[in-house]
Amino acid sequence: MPHMTAFARNQWYVAAYAHEVGRELLGRTILGEPLVFYRTEEDGTPVALHDRCVHRRFPLSESPTRLDGDRIVCGYHGFTYDTTGTCVYVPGQKRIPRTARVASYPVVEQDALIWVWIGDPALADPQAIPRARHLDSPGWVTVRGMEPIDCDYGLLVDNLLDLSHETYLHGGYIGTPEVAETPITTEVDEGAGIVRVSRHMDDAECPPFYARSTGIEGRITRWQDIEYHAPCLYLLHSRIAPVGVLPEPDGSDPNGFHTEITYAITPSADGKVYDFWMVSRDWATDDEEVTEFLRGNNHTVVMQDVDALNLLQKTLDAEPAGYQELSINIDTGGLAARRILARLVEEGQKPMEKVQ
């Protein structure tokens, strides 16, 4: 793996959960760009501006006066910006310098997520954002969180596309011996930038994460079907059921427990990534105890990944140049993802063709 995965700029990234963006200013750094987010007063539309005042670079998100209507007043000298990033007031003079503006970024709110586009705004197509409808669909309950990790975002992509590590890193939570022992199938759609990795276990131990939340006793069939939409969205369609309980011939599955595990992998800066994690379920949706168990249990699992990836990044930083990695079959999905990410980066760096 190259030491640092470059950023694909002309792509959509999750910057926040919808509930995080409101009338209080929220600062986030995405692909090395400091951004400030808020919602307009009238219709609650999310806004994203560059988070540095043009005057003396004061972070707008730290402005104690916050918002004046839909305008941000810089907390240092009072430079004031509208929702397009245009400066509409400077202290002590009527004339506003022509260069007094900050960048504004395309933003889309979809599936309880706030997506932002850092690249060329002319290329920002909201239709290209992958869906995760379960995050705000009726009949689904979601627990969620976000952990910053001090590692290259490519390491988190690797981690999530190879679930065999569950057996070792997450034993006692979601890992059982069968996860590492079961071969995977991998499908890659290079054009669409989608990697699918499937692991179907016909007869597996039920890990505590599911045994305690579903009440299943004994062994299970366990299906893990991953869909990674490069660069940002990762969907893990999980099905568990008591051994021998198979879906109906029409594909419906009334006796299985379906869990959608969603990650948004958003590079913050070089060697830093935001790990947005969500666990959605369509069973025991009224049971607050199950909700809290899954929240706490999954947070523990995520923190095991955070600690491992922080350590791995430090280790890689200390490696001499030219060290050799060994890859095996379990790495097929991760290697495909690296290829796709490299292509997206390269495409984003090509000069745009001039339109006649």
mmCIF file of C-alpha atoms in Angstrom, residues 8-334:
data_model
loop_
_atom_site.group_PDB
_atom_site.id
_atom_site.type_symbol
_atom_site.label_atom_id
_atom_site.label_comp_id
_atom_site.label_asym_id
_atom_site.label_seq_id
_atom_site.Cartn_x
_atom_site.Cartn_y
_atom_site.Cartn_z
ATOM 1 C CA ALA A 8 -10.323 11.695 -4.817
ATOM 2 C CA ARG A 9 -11.698 15.239 -4.764
ATOM 3 C CA ASN A 10 -14.504 15.045 -7.334
ATOM 4 C CA GLN A 11 -16.591 12.747 -5.146
ATOM 5 C CA TRP A 12 -19.323 13.013 -2.523
ATOM 6 C CA TYR A 13 -18.348 12.472 1.126
ATOM 7 C CA VAL A 14 -20.362 12.260 4.334
ATOM 8 C CA ALA A 15 -19.476 15.283 6.453
ATOM 9 C CA ALA A 16 -21.957 14.825 9.297
ATOM 10 C CA TYR A 17 -25.137 13.193 10.482
ATOM 11 C CA ALA A 18 -28.241 15.242 9.676
ATOM 12 C CA HIS A 19 -28.938 15.725 13.406
ATOM 13 C CA GLU A 20 -25.482 17.297 13.920
ATOM 14 C CA VAL A 21 -26.154 20.220 11.588
ATOM 15 C CA GLY A 22 -28.454 22.893 12.980
ATOM 16 C CA ARG A 23 -28.372 26.542 13.983
ATOM 17 C CA GLU A 24 -25.173 26.020 15.963
ATOM 18 C CA LEU A 25 -22.075 26.181 13.744
ATOM 19 C CA LEU A 26 -20.319 22.858 13.146
ATOM 20 C CA GLY A 27 -16.672 22.724 12.065
ATOM 21 C CA ARG A 28 -15.320 19.655 10.182
ATOM 22 C CA THR A 29 -12.202 19.143 8.078
ATOM 23 C CA ILE A 30 -12.867 17.139 4.889
ATOM 24 C CA LEU A 31 -10.030 16.221 2.497
ATOM 25 C CA GLY A 32 -7.860 18.791 4.251
ATOM 26 C CA GLU A 33 -10.430 21.595 3.754
ATOM 27 C CA PRO A 34 -11.775 23.242 6.922
ATOM 28 C CA LEU A 35 -15.558 23.607 6.542
ATOM 29 C CA VAL A 36 -18.328 25.156 8.604
ATOM 30 C CA PHE A 37 -21.891 23.800 8.438
ATOM 31 C CA TYR A 38 -25.229 25.230 9.541
ATOM 32 C CA ARG A 39 -28.904 25.339 8.502
ATOM 33 C CA THR A 40 -30.829 28.300 7.148
ATOM 34 C CA GLU A 41 -33.461 29.833 9.403
ATOM 35 C CA GLU A 42 -36.479 29.596 7.092
ATOM 36 C CA ASP A 43 -36.357 26.118 5.565
ATOM 37 C CA GLY A 44 -33.441 24.438 7.334
ATOM 38 C CA THR A 45 -31.364 23.917 4.172
ATOM 39 C CA PRO A 46 -27.814 22.828 5.089
ATOM 40 C CA VAL A 47 -25.001 25.211 4.092
ATOM 41 C CA ALA A 48 -21.258 24.481 3.857
ATOM 42 C CA LEU A 49 -18.683 27.287 3.683
ATOM 43 C CA HIS A 50 -14.896 27.427 3.969
ATOM 44 C CA ASP A 51 -14.211 27.763 7.699
ATOM 45 C CA ARG A 52 -11.623 30.571 7.567
ATOM 46 C CA CYS A 53 -12.337 34.300 7.495
ATOM 47 C CA VAL A 54 -10.579 35.978 4.523
ATOM 48 C CA HIS A 55 -9.280 38.721 6.815
ATOM 49 C CA ARG A 56 -7.045 36.984 9.373
ATOM 50 C CA ARG A 57 -8.001 33.296 8.894
ATOM 51 C CA PHE A 58 -10.049 33.106 12.100
ATOM 52 C CA PRO A 59 -12.164 29.893 12.108
ATOM 53 C CA LEU A 60 -15.751 30.995 11.436
ATOM 54 C CA SER A 61 -17.067 27.934 13.292
ATOM 55 C CA GLU A 62 -15.512 29.338 16.478
ATOM 56 C CA SER A 63 -17.376 32.644 16.220
ATOM 57 C CA PRO A 64 -18.960 33.349 19.615
ATOM 58 C CA THR A 65 -21.731 35.471 18.017
ATOM 59 C CA ARG A 66 -22.575 32.493 15.786
ATOM 60 C CA LEU A 67 -25.312 33.360 13.287
ATOM 61 C CA ASP A 68 -27.064 36.634 12.502
ATOM 62 C CA GLY A 69 -30.088 35.302 10.612
ATOM 63 C CA ASP A 70 -28.427 33.205 7.908
ATOM 64 C CA ARG A 71 -25.189 35.164 7.987
ATOM 65 C CA ILE A 72 -22.023 34.143 9.797
ATOM 66 C CA VAL A 73 -20.354 36.960 11.722
ATOM 67 C CA CYS A 74 -16.640 36.300 12.220
ATOM 68 C CA GLY A 75 -15.920 36.304 15.950
ATOM 69 C CA TYR A 76 -12.641 38.219 15.532
ATOM 70 C CA HIS A 77 -13.376 41.411 13.546
ATOM 71 C CA GLY A 78 -16.977 41.012 12.450
ATOM 72 C CA PHE A 79 -16.558 40.240 8.743
ATOM 73 C CA THR A 80 -20.000 38.888 7.793
ATOM 74 C CA TYR A 81 -20.774 36.259 5.115
ATOM 75 C CA ASP A 82 -24.026 35.165 3.491
ATOM 76 C CA THR A 83 -24.923 31.567 2.554
ATOM 77 C CA THR A 84 -23.021 31.820 -0.754
ATOM 78 C CA GLY A 85 -19.812 32.807 1.057
ATOM 79 C CA THR A 86 -20.003 36.419 -0.161
ATOM 80 C CA CYS A 87 -18.834 38.988 2.392
ATOM 81 C CA VAL A 88 -21.652 41.484 3.005
ATOM 82 C CA TYR A 89 -20.077 43.583 5.771
ATOM 83 C CA VAL A 90 -16.582 44.652 6.796
ATOM 84 C CA PRO A 91 -15.875 46.861 9.819
ATOM 85 C CA GLY A 92 -15.112 50.557 9.431
ATOM 86 C CA GLN A 93 -15.768 51.037 5.699
ATOM 87 C CA LYS A 94 -18.595 50.946 3.180
ATOM 88 C CA ARG A 95 -16.614 49.404 0.312
ATOM 89 C CA ILE A 96 -16.288 45.627 0.516
ATOM 90 C CA PRO A 97 -13.151 44.308 -1.218
ATOM 91 C CA ARG A 98 -13.967 42.225 -4.306
ATOM 92 C CA THR A 99 -11.885 39.313 -2.965
ATOM 93 C CA ALA A 100 -13.805 39.212 0.321
ATOM 94 C CA ARG A 101 -15.555 35.891 -0.149
ATOM 95 C CA VAL A 102 -15.123 32.337 1.110
ATOM 96 C CA ALA A 103 -15.811 29.201 -0.916
ATOM 97 C CA SER A 104 -19.209 27.543 -0.592
ATOM 98 C CA TYR A 105 -19.620 23.827 -1.287
ATOM 99 C CA PRO A 106 -22.452 21.743 -2.766
ATOM 100 C CA VAL A 107 -24.342 19.965 0.032
ATOM 101 C CA VAL A 108 -27.027 17.264 -0.097
ATOM 102 C CA GLU A 109 -29.052 15.900 2.815
ATOM 103 C CA GLN A 110 -30.084 12.312 2.096
ATOM 104 C CA ASP A 111 -30.805 9.214 4.215
ATOM 105 C CA ALA A 112 -30.126 11.137 7.461
ATOM 106 C CA LEU A 113 -26.611 12.010 6.217
ATOM 107 C CA ILE A 114 -25.086 15.327 5.120
ATOM 108 C CA TRP A 115 -22.999 14.861 1.965
ATOM 109 C CA VAL A 116 -20.522 17.464 0.710
ATOM 110 C CA TRP A 117 -18.600 17.883 -2.558
ATOM 111 C CA ILE A 118 -15.085 19.297 -2.239
ATOM 112 C CA GLY A 119 -14.066 19.175 -5.937
ATOM 113 C CA ASP A 120 -15.196 21.132 -8.995
ATOM 114 C CA PRO A 121 -18.761 22.263 -8.133
ATOM 115 C CA ALA A 122 -19.784 22.028 -11.806
ATOM 116 C CA LEU A 123 -19.324 18.236 -11.597
ATOM 117 C CA ALA A 124 -21.404 17.739 -8.434
ATOM 118 C CA ASP A 125 -24.310 15.454 -9.389
ATOM 119 C CA PRO A 126 -26.615 14.654 -6.434
ATOM 120 C CA GLN A 127 -27.939 11.631 -8.375
ATOM 121 C CA ALA A 128 -24.505 10.023 -8.023
ATOM 122 C CA ILE A 129 -24.785 9.762 -4.232
ATOM 123 C CA PRO A 130 -25.236 6.107 -3.201
ATOM 124 C CA ARG A 131 -28.315 5.319 -1.122
ATOM 125 C CA ALA A 132 -28.648 3.981 2.415
ATOM 126 C CA ARG A 133 -32.440 4.196 2.719
ATOM 127 C CA HIS A 134 -32.634 2.072 5.883
ATOM 128 C CA LEU A 135 -31.094 4.968 7.842
ATOM 129 C CA ASP A 136 -34.373 6.884 7.836
ATOM 130 C CA SER A 137 -36.967 4.362 6.645
ATOM 131 C CA PRO A 138 -40.018 3.410 8.716
ATOM 132 C CA GLY A 139 -39.606 0.026 10.380
ATOM 133 C CA TRP A 140 -35.868 0.488 10.981
ATOM 134 C CA VAL A 141 -34.110 1.665 14.135
ATOM 135 C CA THR A 142 -30.526 2.935 13.942
ATOM 136 C CA VAL A 143 -27.790 3.529 16.502
ATOM 137 C CA ARG A 144 -24.895 5.644 15.294
ATOM 138 C CA GLY A 145 -21.664 7.336 16.230
ATOM 139 C CA MET A 146 -18.456 8.767 14.801
ATOM 140 C CA GLU A 147 -14.849 8.199 15.810
ATOM 141 C CA PRO A 148 -11.879 10.097 14.374
ATOM 142 C CA ILE A 149 -8.918 7.786 13.667
ATOM 143 C CA ASP A 150 -5.292 8.856 13.212
ATOM 144 C CA CYS A 151 -4.724 6.699 10.168
ATOM 145 C CA ASP A 152 -4.781 6.858 6.409
ATOM 146 C CA TYR A 153 -8.380 6.306 5.231
ATOM 147 C CA GLY A 154 -7.162 3.445 2.994
ATOM 148 C CA LEU A 155 -6.410 1.439 6.152
ATOM 149 C CA LEU A 156 -10.043 1.747 7.270
ATOM 150 C CA VAL A 157 -11.258 0.641 3.809
ATOM 151 C CA ASP A 158 -8.949 -2.394 4.094
ATOM 152 C CA ASN A 159 -10.237 -3.169 7.584
ATOM 153 C CA LEU A 160 -13.903 -3.109 6.599
ATOM 154 C CA LEU A 161 -13.522 -5.108 3.398
ATOM 155 C CA ASP A 162 -11.761 -7.982 5.168
ATOM 156 C CA LEU A 163 -14.067 -9.156 7.961
ATOM 157 C CA SER A 164 -11.923 -12.191 8.786
ATOM 158 C CA HIS A 165 -10.285 -9.910 11.381
ATOM 159 C CA GLU A 166 -13.541 -10.145 13.392
ATOM 160 C CA THR A 167 -12.453 -13.577 14.636
ATOM 161 C CA TYR A 168 -9.292 -12.206 16.220
ATOM 162 C CA LEU A 169 -9.782 -8.500 16.923
ATOM 163 C CA HIS A 170 -13.466 -8.715 17.902
ATOM 164 C CA GLY A 171 -13.706 -12.155 19.569
ATOM 165 C CA GLY A 172 -16.313 -12.094 22.342
ATOM 166 C CA TYR A 173 -18.323 -9.432 20.488
ATOM 167 C CA ILE A 174 -18.981 -10.111 16.781
ATOM 168 C CA GLY A 175 -16.175 -12.551 15.939
ATOM 169 C CA THR A 176 -16.376 -16.361 15.918
ATOM 170 C CA PRO A 177 -13.978 -18.927 14.384
ATOM 171 C CA GLU A 178 -16.213 -19.452 11.333
ATOM 172 C CA VAL A 179 -15.758 -15.873 10.064
ATOM 173 C CA ALA A 180 -12.044 -16.389 9.424
ATOM 174 C CA GLU A 181 -12.489 -20.003 8.279
ATOM 175 C CA THR A 182 -15.164 -19.342 5.635
ATOM 176 C CA PRO A 183 -13.914 -18.478 2.133
ATOM 177 C CA ILE A 184 -15.207 -15.283 0.516
ATOM 178 C CA THR A 185 -16.545 -14.493 -2.925
ATOM 179 C CA THR A 186 -15.646 -11.108 -4.418
ATOM 180 C CA GLU A 187 -17.273 -9.233 -7.296
ATOM 181 C CA VAL A 188 -15.883 -5.971 -8.639
ATOM 182 C CA ASP A 189 -17.715 -3.469 -10.822
ATOM 183 C CA GLU A 190 -14.768 -1.265 -11.800
ATOM 184 C CA GLY A 191 -16.888 1.146 -13.840
ATOM 185 C CA ALA A 192 -19.405 1.825 -11.069
ATOM 186 C CA GLY A 193 -16.675 1.796 -8.399
ATOM 187 C CA ILE A 194 -18.429 -0.920 -6.371
ATOM 188 C CA VAL A 195 -16.785 -3.876 -4.603
ATOM 189 C CA ARG A 196 -18.948 -6.739 -3.267
ATOM 190 C CA VAL A 197 -17.568 -9.270 -0.798
ATOM 191 C CA SER A 198 -19.786 -12.109 0.472
ATOM 192 C CA ARG A 199 -19.280 -14.661 3.201
ATOM 193 C CA HIS A 200 -22.101 -17.148 3.810
ATOM 194 C CA MET A 201 -21.758 -19.364 6.882
ATOM 195 C CA ASP A 202 -24.221 -22.259 6.970
ATOM 196 C CA ASP A 203 -23.481 -23.444 10.490
ATOM 197 C CA ALA A 204 -21.764 -20.968 12.785
ATOM 198 C CA GLU A 205 -21.509 -20.055 16.423
ATOM 199 C CA CYS A 206 -23.789 -17.155 17.348
ATOM 200 C CA PRO A 207 -21.593 -14.300 18.630
ATOM 201 C CA PRO A 208 -22.653 -12.434 21.806
ATOM 202 C CA PHE A 209 -23.545 -9.327 19.747
ATOM 203 C CA TYR A 210 -26.445 -11.280 18.180
ATOM 204 C CA ALA A 211 -27.125 -13.959 20.840
ATOM 205 C CA ARG A 212 -27.857 -11.366 23.507
ATOM 206 C CA SER A 213 -29.869 -9.056 21.229
ATOM 207 C CA THR A 214 -31.992 -11.633 19.326
ATOM 208 C CA GLY A 215 -32.322 -14.325 21.991
ATOM 209 C CA ILE A 216 -31.220 -17.018 19.500
ATOM 210 C CA GLU A 217 -29.779 -20.023 21.338
ATOM 211 C CA GLY A 218 -27.532 -22.415 19.497
ATOM 212 C CA ARG A 219 -25.935 -22.242 16.094
ATOM 213 C CA ILE A 220 -26.893 -19.997 13.204
ATOM 214 C CA THR A 221 -26.649 -19.453 9.498
ATOM 215 C CA ARG A 222 -24.871 -16.126 9.123
ATOM 216 C CA TRP A 223 -24.599 -14.152 5.916
ATOM 217 C CA GLN A 224 -22.387 -11.108 5.466
ATOM 218 C CA ASP A 225 -22.807 -9.322 2.135
ATOM 219 C CA ILE A 226 -20.677 -6.207 1.744
ATOM 220 C CA GLU A 227 -21.249 -3.493 -0.835
ATOM 221 C CA TYR A 228 -18.558 -0.802 -0.891
ATOM 222 C CA HIS A 229 -19.349 2.264 -3.000
ATOM 223 C CA ALA A 230 -15.980 3.970 -3.408
ATOM 224 C CA PRO A 231 -14.818 6.207 -1.959
ATOM 225 C CA CYS A 232 -17.122 6.812 1.006
ATOM 226 C CA LEU A 233 -20.097 4.493 1.601
ATOM 227 C CA TYR A 234 -19.839 0.952 2.977
ATOM 228 C CA LEU A 235 -22.922 -1.239 3.425
ATOM 229 C CA LEU A 236 -22.858 -4.603 5.187
ATOM 230 C CA HIS A 237 -26.122 -6.521 4.735
ATOM 231 C CA SER A 238 -26.168 -8.992 7.619
ATOM 232 C CA ARG A 239 -28.611 -11.880 8.041
ATOM 233 C CA ILE A 240 -28.679 -14.363 10.876
ATOM 234 C CA ALA A 241 -31.194 -17.158 11.529
ATOM 235 C CA PRO A 242 -31.222 -20.428 13.494
ATOM 236 C CA VAL A 243 -29.520 -23.208 11.529
ATOM 237 C CA GLY A 244 -31.857 -24.709 8.918
ATOM 238 C CA VAL A 245 -34.120 -21.660 8.642
ATOM 239 C CA LEU A 246 -33.708 -20.539 5.041
ATOM 240 C CA PRO A 247 -35.365 -17.686 3.134
ATOM 241 C CA GLU A 248 -38.538 -18.449 1.174
ATOM 242 C CA PRO A 249 -38.163 -19.369 -2.540
ATOM 243 C CA ASP A 250 -39.283 -15.830 -3.456
ATOM 244 C CA GLY A 251 -36.346 -14.423 -1.477
ATOM 245 C CA SER A 252 -38.439 -13.133 1.447
ATOM 246 C CA ASP A 253 -37.007 -13.935 4.823
ATOM 247 C CA PRO A 254 -39.612 -13.623 7.617
ATOM 248 C CA ASN A 255 -37.643 -15.720 10.107
ATOM 249 C CA GLY A 256 -34.243 -14.075 9.697
ATOM 250 C CA PHE A 257 -32.874 -11.136 11.647
ATOM 251 C CA HIS A 258 -31.685 -8.427 9.260
ATOM 252 C CA THR A 259 -29.133 -5.877 10.329
ATOM 253 C CA GLU A 260 -27.746 -3.181 8.067
ATOM 254 C CA ILE A 261 -24.298 -2.042 9.169
ATOM 255 C CA THR A 262 -23.283 1.196 7.477
ATOM 256 C CA TYR A 263 -19.984 3.035 7.527
ATOM 257 C CA ALA A 264 -19.055 6.350 5.956
ATOM 258 C CA ILE A 265 -15.304 6.531 5.437
ATOM 259 C CA THR A 266 -14.436 10.217 5.119
ATOM 260 C CA PRO A 267 -10.811 11.364 4.875
ATOM 261 C CA SER A 268 -10.322 14.368 7.149
ATOM 262 C CA ALA A 269 -6.682 15.222 6.357
ATOM 263 C CA ASP A 270 -3.470 13.338 5.593
ATOM 264 C CA GLY A 271 -3.365 10.428 8.045
ATOM 265 C CA LYS A 272 -6.749 11.247 9.591
ATOM 266 C CA VAL A 273 -10.160 9.754 8.853
ATOM 267 C CA TYR A 274 -13.688 10.145 10.218
ATOM 268 C CA ASP A 275 -15.215 6.727 10.944
ATOM 269 C CA PHE A 276 -19.015 7.203 10.865
ATOM 270 C CA TRP A 277 -20.685 3.968 12.033
ATOM 271 C CA MET A 278 -24.355 2.972 12.036
ATOM 272 C CA VAL A 279 -26.221 -0.216 12.988
ATOM 273 C CA SER A 280 -29.825 -0.446 11.737
ATOM 274 C CA ARG A 281 -32.256 -3.265 12.480
ATOM 275 C CA ASP A 282 -35.795 -4.235 11.473
ATOM 276 C CA TRP A 283 -36.398 -6.480 14.517
ATOM 277 C CA ALA A 284 -37.203 -5.694 18.175
ATOM 278 C CA THR A 285 -37.580 -2.099 17.042
ATOM 279 C CA ASP A 286 -39.500 -1.053 20.181
ATOM 280 C CA ASP A 287 -37.046 -2.652 22.595
ATOM 281 C CA GLU A 288 -34.972 0.139 24.126
ATOM 282 C CA GLU A 289 -32.765 -2.404 25.931
ATOM 283 C CA VAL A 290 -31.739 -3.990 22.594
ATOM 284 C CA THR A 291 -31.039 -0.520 21.178
ATOM 285 C CA GLU A 292 -28.752 0.383 24.080
ATOM 286 C CA PHE A 293 -27.027 -3.014 24.002
ATOM 287 C CA LEU A 294 -26.261 -2.687 20.284
ATOM 288 C CA ARG A 295 -25.083 0.908 20.738
ATOM 289 C CA GLY A 296 -22.662 0.009 23.541
ATOM 290 C CA ASN A 297 -21.501 -3.245 22.001
ATOM 291 C CA ASN A 298 -20.869 -1.757 18.573
ATOM 292 C CA HIS A 299 -19.067 1.235 20.075
ATOM 293 C CA THR A 300 -16.709 -1.212 21.790
ATOM 294 C CA VAL A 301 -16.110 -3.015 18.470
ATOM 295 C CA VAL A 302 -15.443 0.298 16.679
ATOM 296 C CA MET A 303 -12.974 1.356 19.403
ATOM 297 C CA GLN A 304 -11.113 -1.967 18.952
ATOM 298 C CA ASP A 305 -10.712 -1.006 15.268
ATOM 299 C CA VAL A 306 -9.711 2.562 16.192
ATOM 300 C CA ASP A 307 -6.969 1.329 18.560
ATOM 301 C CA ALA A 308 -5.726 -1.253 16.033
ATOM 302 C CA LEU A 309 -5.604 1.245 13.144
ATOM 303 C CA ASN A 310 -3.933 3.973 15.224
ATOM 304 C CA LEU A 311 -1.272 1.397 16.134
ATOM 305 C CA LEU A 312 -0.976 0.126 12.553
ATOM 306 C CA GLN A 313 -0.451 3.647 11.178
ATOM 307 C CA LYS A 314 2.301 4.344 13.730
ATOM 308 C CA THR A 315 3.929 1.036 12.801
ATOM 309 C CA LEU A 316 3.766 1.751 9.059
ATOM 310 C CA ASP A 317 5.203 5.229 9.602
ATOM 311 C CA ALA A 318 8.237 3.593 11.234
ATOM 312 C CA GLU A 319 8.744 1.032 8.442
ATOM 313 C CA PRO A 320 11.733 1.469 6.126
ATOM 314 C CA ALA A 321 10.854 2.415 2.550
ATOM 315 C CA GLY A 322 10.098 -0.450 0.199
ATOM 316 C CA TYR A 323 8.713 -2.912 2.749
ATOM 317 C CA GLN A 324 6.746 -5.761 1.170
ATOM 318 C CA GLU A 325 3.164 -6.641 2.051
ATOM 319 C CA LEU A 326 1.867 -10.168 1.662
ATOM 320 C CA SER A 327 -1.696 -10.419 0.330
ATOM 321 C CA ILE A 328 -3.918 -13.530 0.206
ATOM 322 C CA ASN A 329 -7.445 -14.387 -0.937
ATOM 323 C CA ILE A 330 -9.141 -12.516 1.948
ATOM 324 C CA ASP A 331 -7.536 -9.323 0.596
ATOM 325 C CA THR A 332 -9.188 -9.519 -2.857
ATOM 326 C CA GLY A 333 -11.884 -6.951 -1.987
ATOM 327 C CA GLY A 334 -9.466 -4.544 -0.319
#
